[in-house]
mmCIF file of C-alpha atoms and ligand atoms in Angstrom:
data_model
loop_
_atom_site.group_PDB
_atom_site.id
_atom_site.type_symbol
_atom_site.label_atom_id
_atom_site.label_comp_id
_atom_site.label_asym_id
_atom_site.label_seq_id
_atom_site.Cartn_x
_atom_site.Cartn_y
_atom_site.Cartn_z
ATOM 1 C CA MET I 143 -11.898 -6.343 -0.017
ATOM 2 C CA ASN I 144 -12.156 -9.132 2.541
ATOM 3 C CA PHE I 145 -9.787 -12.088 2.206
ATOM 4 C CA VAL I 146 -10.379 -15.231 4.274
ATOM 5 C CA VAL I 147 -8.053 -18.211 4.012
ATOM 6 C CA LEU I 148 -9.032 -21.661 5.285
ATOM 7 C CA THR I 149 -5.888 -23.666 5.974
ATOM 8 C CA ILE I 150 -4.334 -26.155 8.364
ATOM 9 C CA PHE I 151 -1.281 -23.840 8.549
ATOM 10 C CA PRO I 152 -2.647 -20.384 9.439
ATOM 11 C CA GLU I 153 0.741 -19.296 10.861
ATOM 12 C CA MET I 154 2.213 -19.432 7.367
ATOM 13 C CA PHE I 155 0.305 -16.216 6.622
ATOM 14 C CA ASN I 156 1.644 -14.097 9.500
ATOM 15 C CA PRO I 157 4.838 -12.956 7.777
ATOM 16 C CA PHE I 158 2.840 -12.379 4.606
ATOM 17 C CA TRP I 159 0.385 -10.004 6.297
ATOM 18 C CA GLU I 160 3.190 -8.151 8.094
ATOM 19 C CA HIS I 161 5.195 -6.723 5.203
ATOM 20 C CA GLY I 162 5.139 -4.285 2.327
ATOM 21 C CA ILE I 163 2.093 -3.276 0.393
ATOM 22 C CA ILE I 164 -0.119 -5.971 1.926
ATOM 23 C CA ARG I 165 0.600 -4.591 5.369
ATOM 24 C CA ARG I 166 -0.015 -1.020 4.188
ATOM 25 C CA ALA I 167 -3.334 -2.069 2.647
ATOM 26 C CA ILE I 168 -4.414 -3.637 5.948
ATOM 27 C CA ASP I 169 -3.295 -0.593 7.974
ATOM 28 C CA ARG I 170 -5.264 1.699 5.656
ATOM 29 C CA ASN I 171 -8.375 -0.497 5.860
ATOM 30 C CA LYS I 172 -8.292 -1.232 2.121
ATOM 31 C CA ILE I 173 -8.276 -4.969 2.783
ATOM 32 C CA ARG I 174 -9.223 -7.213 5.688
ATOM 33 C CA VAL I 175 -7.464 -10.533 6.088
ATOM 34 C CA SER I 176 -7.831 -13.618 8.229
ATOM 35 C CA ALA I 177 -6.423 -17.122 8.187
ATOM 36 C CA ILE I 178 -8.716 -19.670 9.811
ATOM 37 C CA ASP I 179 -7.492 -23.030 11.053
ATOM 38 C CA ILE I 180 -9.526 -25.859 9.517
ATOM 39 C CA ARG I 181 -8.451 -28.004 12.476
ATOM 40 C CA ASP I 182 -10.671 -25.838 14.730
ATOM 41 C CA PHE I 183 -13.641 -27.450 12.953
ATOM 42 C CA ALA I 184 -12.389 -31.033 13.297
ATOM 43 C CA GLU I 185 -13.983 -33.391 15.812
ATOM 44 C CA GLY I 186 -12.410 -35.786 18.286
ATOM 45 C CA LYS I 187 -9.411 -35.733 20.537
ATOM 46 C CA HIS I 188 -6.914 -35.565 17.690
ATOM 47 C CA ARG I 189 -8.906 -33.172 15.489
ATOM 48 C CA VAL I 190 -8.035 -35.116 12.385
ATOM 49 C CA THR I 191 -8.490 -33.303 9.052
ATOM 50 C CA ASP I 192 -7.417 -36.076 6.651
ATOM 51 C CA ASP I 193 -8.198 -39.739 6.035
ATOM 52 C CA ARG I 194 -7.307 -42.611 3.705
ATOM 53 C CA PRO I 195 -8.927 -42.635 0.284
ATOM 54 C CA TYR I 196 -11.847 -44.962 -0.434
ATOM 55 C CA GLY I 197 -10.758 -47.490 -3.036
ATOM 56 C CA GLY I 198 -7.190 -47.483 -1.752
ATOM 57 C CA GLY I 199 -4.167 -45.788 -3.195
ATOM 58 C CA CYS I 200 -1.425 -43.677 -1.796
ATOM 59 C CA GLY I 201 -1.723 -40.391 0.068
ATOM 60 C CA MET I 202 -4.433 -38.936 2.221
ATOM 61 C CA VAL I 203 -7.578 -36.974 1.431
ATOM 62 C CA MET I 204 -8.904 -33.937 3.292
ATOM 63 C CA LYS I 205 -12.044 -34.969 5.151
ATOM 64 C CA PRO I 206 -15.216 -33.205 4.073
ATOM 65 C CA GLU I 207 -16.768 -32.449 7.490
ATOM 66 C CA PRO I 208 -14.193 -30.039 8.977
ATOM 67 C CA LEU I 209 -13.674 -28.352 5.616
ATOM 68 C CA GLY I 210 -17.447 -28.045 5.038
ATOM 69 C CA ALA I 211 -17.973 -26.603 8.526
ATOM 70 C CA ALA I 212 -15.119 -24.103 8.052
ATOM 71 C CA ILE I 213 -16.454 -22.954 4.667
ATOM 72 C CA ARG I 214 -19.957 -22.651 6.093
ATOM 73 C CA GLU I 215 -18.821 -20.444 8.951
ATOM 74 C CA ALA I 216 -16.656 -18.280 6.696
ATOM 75 C CA THR I 217 -19.613 -17.873 4.319
ATOM 76 C CA GLN I 218 -21.933 -16.843 7.162
ATOM 77 C CA LYS I 219 -19.475 -14.132 8.170
ATOM 78 C CA ALA I 220 -18.922 -12.954 4.593
ATOM 79 C CA PRO I 221 -21.982 -14.022 2.570
ATOM 80 C CA LEU I 222 -21.038 -12.141 -0.612
ATOM 81 C CA SER I 223 -17.577 -13.669 -0.855
ATOM 82 C CA LYS I 224 -16.580 -15.984 -3.645
ATOM 83 C CA LYS I 225 -15.382 -19.398 -2.483
ATOM 84 C CA ILE I 226 -12.260 -20.474 -4.310
ATOM 85 C CA LEU I 227 -10.633 -23.888 -4.052
ATOM 86 C CA LEU I 228 -6.901 -23.771 -4.716
ATOM 87 C CA THR I 229 -5.960 -26.802 -6.739
ATOM 88 C CA PRO I 230 -3.640 -27.607 -9.647
ATOM 89 C CA GLN I 231 -6.822 -28.742 -11.447
ATOM 90 C CA GLY I 232 -8.316 -25.239 -11.414
ATOM 91 C CA ARG I 233 -8.409 -22.660 -14.191
ATOM 92 C CA ARG I 234 -5.093 -20.928 -14.642
ATOM 93 C CA PHE I 235 -4.532 -17.723 -12.694
ATOM 94 C CA ASP I 236 -3.345 -14.756 -14.768
ATOM 95 C CA SER I 237 -3.672 -10.984 -14.978
ATOM 96 C CA SER I 238 -7.230 -11.088 -16.316
ATOM 97 C CA VAL I 239 -8.355 -13.469 -13.551
ATOM 98 C CA ALA I 240 -6.699 -11.108 -11.036
ATOM 99 C CA HIS I 241 -8.736 -8.193 -12.452
ATOM 100 C CA GLU I 242 -11.896 -10.273 -12.369
ATOM 101 C CA LEU I 243 -11.347 -11.259 -8.710
ATOM 102 C CA SER I 244 -10.476 -7.686 -7.704
ATOM 103 C CA SER I 245 -14.073 -6.608 -8.343
ATOM 104 C CA SER I 246 -15.437 -9.192 -5.901
ATOM 105 C CA GLU I 247 -16.804 -8.185 -2.456
ATOM 106 C CA GLY I 248 -14.557 -10.735 -0.841
ATOM 107 C CA LEU I 249 -12.706 -13.984 -1.454
ATOM 108 C CA ILE I 250 -12.615 -17.143 0.633
ATOM 109 C CA PHE I 251 -9.669 -19.378 -0.252
ATOM 110 C CA ILE I 252 -9.752 -23.063 0.570
ATOM 111 C CA CYS I 253 -6.206 -24.428 0.738
ATOM 112 C CA GLY I 254 -6.032 -28.089 -0.117
ATOM 113 C CA ARG I 255 -3.283 -30.204 1.463
ATOM 114 C CA TYR I 256 -2.425 -33.898 1.269
ATOM 115 C CA GLU I 257 -3.313 -35.551 -2.019
ATOM 116 C CA GLY I 258 -6.575 -33.716 -2.490
ATOM 117 C CA VAL I 259 -9.931 -32.671 -1.151
ATOM 118 C CA ASP I 260 -13.002 -34.919 -0.861
ATOM 119 C CA GLU I 261 -14.935 -34.504 -4.126
ATOM 120 C CA ARG I 262 -18.183 -33.640 -2.361
ATOM 121 C CA ILE I 263 -16.616 -30.400 -1.117
ATOM 122 C CA CYS I 264 -15.719 -29.461 -4.696
ATOM 123 C CA LEU I 265 -19.330 -30.063 -5.763
ATOM 124 C CA ASP I 266 -21.354 -28.172 -3.169
ATOM 125 C CA PHE I 267 -19.144 -25.701 -1.335
ATOM 126 C CA ILE I 268 -17.072 -24.079 -4.068
ATOM 127 C CA ASP I 269 -17.721 -21.313 -6.653
ATOM 128 C CA ASP I 270 -14.423 -21.524 -8.513
ATOM 129 C CA GLU I 271 -11.247 -23.608 -8.738
ATOM 130 C CA ILE I 272 -7.968 -21.840 -9.442
ATOM 131 C CA SER I 273 -4.416 -23.030 -10.132
ATOM 132 C CA ILE I 274 -1.343 -20.794 -10.314
ATOM 133 C CA GLY I 275 0.468 -22.911 -12.894
ATOM 134 C CA ASP I 276 1.156 -26.356 -14.245
ATOM 135 C CA TYR I 277 3.159 -27.785 -11.364
ATOM 136 C CA VAL I 278 2.078 -29.316 -8.075
ATOM 137 C CA LEU I 279 2.590 -27.534 -4.751
ATOM 138 C CA THR I 280 2.396 -29.303 -1.413
ATOM 139 C CA GLY I 281 -0.595 -27.136 -0.548
ATOM 140 C CA GLY I 282 -2.688 -24.193 -1.650
ATOM 141 C CA GLU I 283 -1.212 -21.722 0.881
ATOM 142 C CA LEU I 284 1.455 -20.265 -1.386
ATOM 143 C CA ALA I 285 -1.088 -20.037 -4.203
ATOM 144 C CA ALA I 286 -3.442 -18.110 -1.884
ATOM 145 C CA MET I 287 -0.641 -15.638 -1.110
ATOM 146 C CA VAL I 288 0.181 -15.230 -4.801
ATOM 147 C CA ILE I 289 -3.445 -14.473 -5.635
ATOM 148 C CA ILE I 290 -4.038 -12.164 -2.644
ATOM 149 C CA ASP I 291 -0.861 -10.254 -3.536
ATOM 150 C CA ALA I 292 -1.744 -9.863 -7.210
ATOM 151 C CA VAL I 293 -5.379 -8.905 -6.484
ATOM 152 C CA THR I 294 -4.543 -6.438 -3.698
ATOM 153 C CA ARG I 295 -2.259 -4.342 -5.891
ATOM 154 C CA LEU I 296 -5.152 -3.863 -8.348
ATOM 155 C CA ILE I 297 -7.495 -2.374 -5.744
ATOM 156 C CA PRO I 298 -7.831 1.377 -6.350
ATOM 157 C CA GLY I 299 -5.789 3.468 -3.928
ATOM 158 C CA ILE I 300 -3.411 0.664 -2.941
ATOM 159 C CA LEU I 301 -0.500 1.647 -5.146
ATOM 160 C CA GLY I 302 0.706 5.239 -5.212
ATOM 161 C CA GLY I 303 0.804 7.142 -8.512
ATOM 162 C CA ARG I 304 4.438 6.178 -8.968
ATOM 163 C CA GLU I 305 3.652 2.479 -8.737
ATOM 164 C CA SER I 306 0.483 2.529 -10.785
ATOM 165 C CA ALA I 307 -0.899 -0.812 -11.890
ATOM 166 C CA GLU I 308 -1.876 0.486 -15.337
ATOM 167 C CA LYS I 309 1.720 0.598 -16.525
ATOM 168 C CA ASP I 310 2.540 -2.925 -15.330
ATOM 169 C CA SER I 311 3.622 -5.802 -17.416
ATOM 170 C CA PHE I 312 0.484 -7.567 -18.739
ATOM 171 C CA SER I 313 -1.915 -4.735 -17.909
ATOM 172 C CA GLY I 314 -1.864 -3.657 -21.557
ATOM 173 C CA GLY I 315 -1.333 -7.246 -22.673
ATOM 174 C CA ILE I 316 2.413 -6.710 -23.206
ATOM 175 C CA LEU I 317 5.489 -6.570 -20.979
ATOM 176 C CA GLU I 318 6.521 -3.403 -19.161
ATOM 177 C CA TYR I 319 9.149 -1.115 -20.710
ATOM 178 C CA ALA I 320 12.830 -1.068 -19.688
ATOM 179 C CA GLN I 321 13.514 0.845 -16.442
ATOM 180 C CA TYR I 322 16.607 2.714 -15.303
ATOM 181 C CA THR I 323 17.588 4.726 -12.243
ATOM 182 C CA ARG I 324 20.823 6.374 -11.039
ATOM 183 C CA PRO I 325 23.739 6.083 -11.634
ATOM 184 C CA ARG I 326 23.883 7.158 -15.277
ATOM 185 C CA SER I 327 26.645 4.668 -15.919
ATOM 186 C CA PHE I 328 26.820 1.243 -14.278
ATOM 187 C CA GLU I 329 29.606 -1.226 -15.013
ATOM 188 C CA GLY I 330 30.076 0.051 -18.526
ATOM 189 C CA HIS I 331 26.361 0.313 -19.357
ATOM 190 C CA ASP I 332 24.870 3.767 -19.813
ATOM 191 C CA VAL I 333 21.267 4.858 -19.428
ATOM 192 C CA PRO I 334 19.784 5.427 -22.919
ATOM 193 C CA GLU I 335 20.258 9.085 -23.929
ATOM 194 C CA ILE I 336 16.615 9.553 -24.797
ATOM 195 C CA LEU I 337 15.548 9.102 -21.149
ATOM 196 C CA LEU I 338 17.734 12.075 -20.206
ATOM 197 C CA SER I 339 16.396 14.261 -23.028
ATOM 198 C CA GLY I 340 13.312 15.551 -21.200
ATOM 199 C CA ASP I 341 11.289 15.043 -24.413
ATOM 200 C CA HIS I 342 8.226 13.301 -23.007
ATOM 201 C CA LYS I 343 6.729 12.407 -26.373
ATOM 202 C CA LYS I 344 9.949 10.729 -27.472
ATOM 203 C CA ILE I 345 10.347 8.973 -24.121
ATOM 204 C CA GLU I 346 6.820 7.612 -24.308
ATOM 205 C CA ASN I 347 7.416 6.320 -27.798
ATOM 206 C CA TRP I 348 10.749 4.785 -26.814
ATOM 207 C CA ARG I 349 9.053 3.040 -23.884
ATOM 208 C CA LEU I 350 6.356 1.597 -26.097
ATOM 209 C CA GLU I 351 9.056 0.424 -28.470
ATOM 210 C CA THR I 352 11.013 -1.348 -25.687
ATOM 211 C CA SER I 353 7.772 -2.907 -24.442
ATOM 212 C CA LEU I 354 7.057 -4.302 -27.867
ATOM 213 C CA ILE I 355 10.641 -5.505 -28.444
ATOM 214 C CA ARG I 356 10.911 -7.344 -25.167
ATOM 215 C CA THR I 357 7.455 -8.850 -25.562
ATOM 216 C CA PHE I 358 8.433 -10.054 -29.030
ATOM 217 C CA LEU I 359 11.709 -11.510 -27.736
ATOM 218 C CA LYS I 360 10.581 -12.900 -24.383
ATOM 219 C CA ARG I 361 6.866 -13.632 -24.713
ATOM 220 C CA PRO I 362 5.750 -13.628 -28.366
ATOM 221 C CA ASP I 363 2.705 -15.686 -27.311
ATOM 222 C CA LEU I 364 1.249 -12.514 -25.717
ATOM 223 C CA PHE I 365 0.744 -11.042 -29.196
ATOM 224 C CA GLU I 366 -1.462 -13.907 -30.295
ATOM 225 C CA ASN I 367 -4.685 -12.810 -28.585
ATOM 226 C CA ARG I 368 -4.145 -9.078 -28.473
ATOM 227 C CA ALA I 369 -5.252 -6.393 -30.904
ATOM 228 C CA LEU I 370 -2.338 -4.176 -31.974
ATOM 229 C CA SER I 371 -2.874 -0.418 -32.167
ATOM 230 C CA LYS I 372 -1.971 1.558 -35.305
ATOM 231 C CA GLN I 373 1.080 3.011 -33.555
ATOM 232 C CA GLU I 374 2.244 -0.444 -32.439
ATOM 233 C CA ILE I 375 1.880 -1.829 -35.946
ATOM 234 C CA GLU I 376 3.967 1.076 -37.249
ATOM 235 C CA ILE I 377 6.732 0.329 -34.728
ATOM 236 C CA LEU I 378 6.710 -3.403 -35.539
ATOM 237 C CA LYS I 379 6.776 -2.642 -39.276
ATOM 238 C CA LYS I 380 9.771 -0.322 -38.807
ATOM 239 C CA TRP I 381 11.744 -3.194 -37.259
ATOM 240 C CA CYS I 382 10.704 -5.534 -40.007
ATOM 241 C CA VAL I 383 12.173 -3.090 -42.518
ATOM 242 C CA ASP I 384 15.355 -2.688 -40.410
ATOM 243 C CA ILE I 385 15.771 -6.438 -39.960
ATOM 244 C CA GLU I 386 15.145 -7.109 -43.646
ATOM 245 C CA ARG I 387 17.726 -4.491 -44.598
ATOM 246 C CA ILE I 388 20.343 -6.157 -42.356
ATOM 247 C CA ILE I 389 19.597 -9.582 -43.842
ATOM 248 C CA HIS I 390 19.611 -8.198 -47.367
ATOM 249 C CA ASN I 391 22.911 -6.342 -46.930
ATOM 250 C CA GLN I 392 24.553 -9.319 -45.253
ATOM 251 C CA SER I 393 23.505 -11.697 -47.982
ATOM 252 C CA LEU I 394 24.679 -9.319 -50.719
ATOM 253 C CA TYR I 395 27.878 -7.899 -49.231
ATOM 254 C CA GLY I 396 28.728 -10.041 -46.177
ATOM 255 C CA PRO I 397 29.255 -8.806 -42.618
ATOM 256 C CA GLY I 398 30.913 -5.438 -42.065
ATOM 257 C CA ALA I 399 30.853 -4.423 -45.706
ATOM 258 C CA LEU I 400 28.616 -1.442 -45.062
ATOM 259 C CA SER I 401 29.853 -0.484 -41.594
ATOM 260 C CA GLY I 402 30.741 3.142 -41.284
ATOM 261 C CA GLY I 403 28.121 3.980 -43.898
ATOM 262 C CA GLN I 404 25.478 1.869 -41.961
HETATM 263 CL CL1 6GU S 145 -3.630 -23.633 -6.355
HETATM 264 N N1 6GU S 145 -2.459 -25.769 -5.368
HETATM 265 C C1 6GU S 145 -1.544 -26.752 -5.386
HETATM 266 N N2 6GU S 145 -1.517 -27.654 -4.393
HETATM 267 N N3 6GU S 145 -0.661 -26.898 -6.351
HETATM 268 C C2 6GU S 145 -0.708 -25.985 -7.324
HETATM 269 C C3 6GU S 145 -1.620 -24.940 -7.357
HETATM 270 C C4 6GU S 145 -2.506 -24.858 -6.344
HETATM 271 N N4 6GU S 145 -1.410 -24.205 -8.470
HETATM 272 C C5 6GU S 145 -0.398 -24.793 -9.087
HETATM 273 N N5 6GU S 145 0.028 -25.863 -8.404
#
């Protein structure tokens, strides 16, 4: 995968390329990365990349010529790459967009700055517009890093078996299960017994159950557009019965009446 970023702050990307899994992916030739300075394509002594908006108003607009020239050159070098404008007006980035982008030959990111980008760039030079959420950043650079990071970890061979992307939160449409490591007891909280049992079937089932519980508690919206498996429906039904029993007993006998006998 070839990532090219067009930005007026290419140095922002140096620490990003130099650490962790991104660095490992570069070292192992799984990804190629470059940050290109849009200013290198600007004319005149001051190499200006922004100008005042026609029609007045506050803020500055990114000029079309340097941006157009930068996109053109990046496209010549990587003709099969998808050209993505980073803007809060774009479609919302999520796990499924990350998967979609990960099958692309390459991605060229255009980082907007100032108040926006001249509309004629959006019309003729762009394949896609992406936003990373409903808030406004001062520029697209952080969004580019977010997307490159999320897409890179989906490329086959990037994560080791232990870090596999299939078990991640969202990959199955629900949140990842609860995780524990040593020590067995930490500040009064013990690791659940079942994880120490060595019974892989039970552990797997327990993990699915914790995934479902935390998704229900933290992100119930994720259930709306996702088909539930038979096993998942069984687990959810079991809680319904448990919850209904608690409510029923409480309303009949009050709290604590059945404790000891459960
Ligand atoms: Cl991609 N760019 C900017 N400037 N702000 C954003 C964004 C992108 N996504 C959310 N907010």
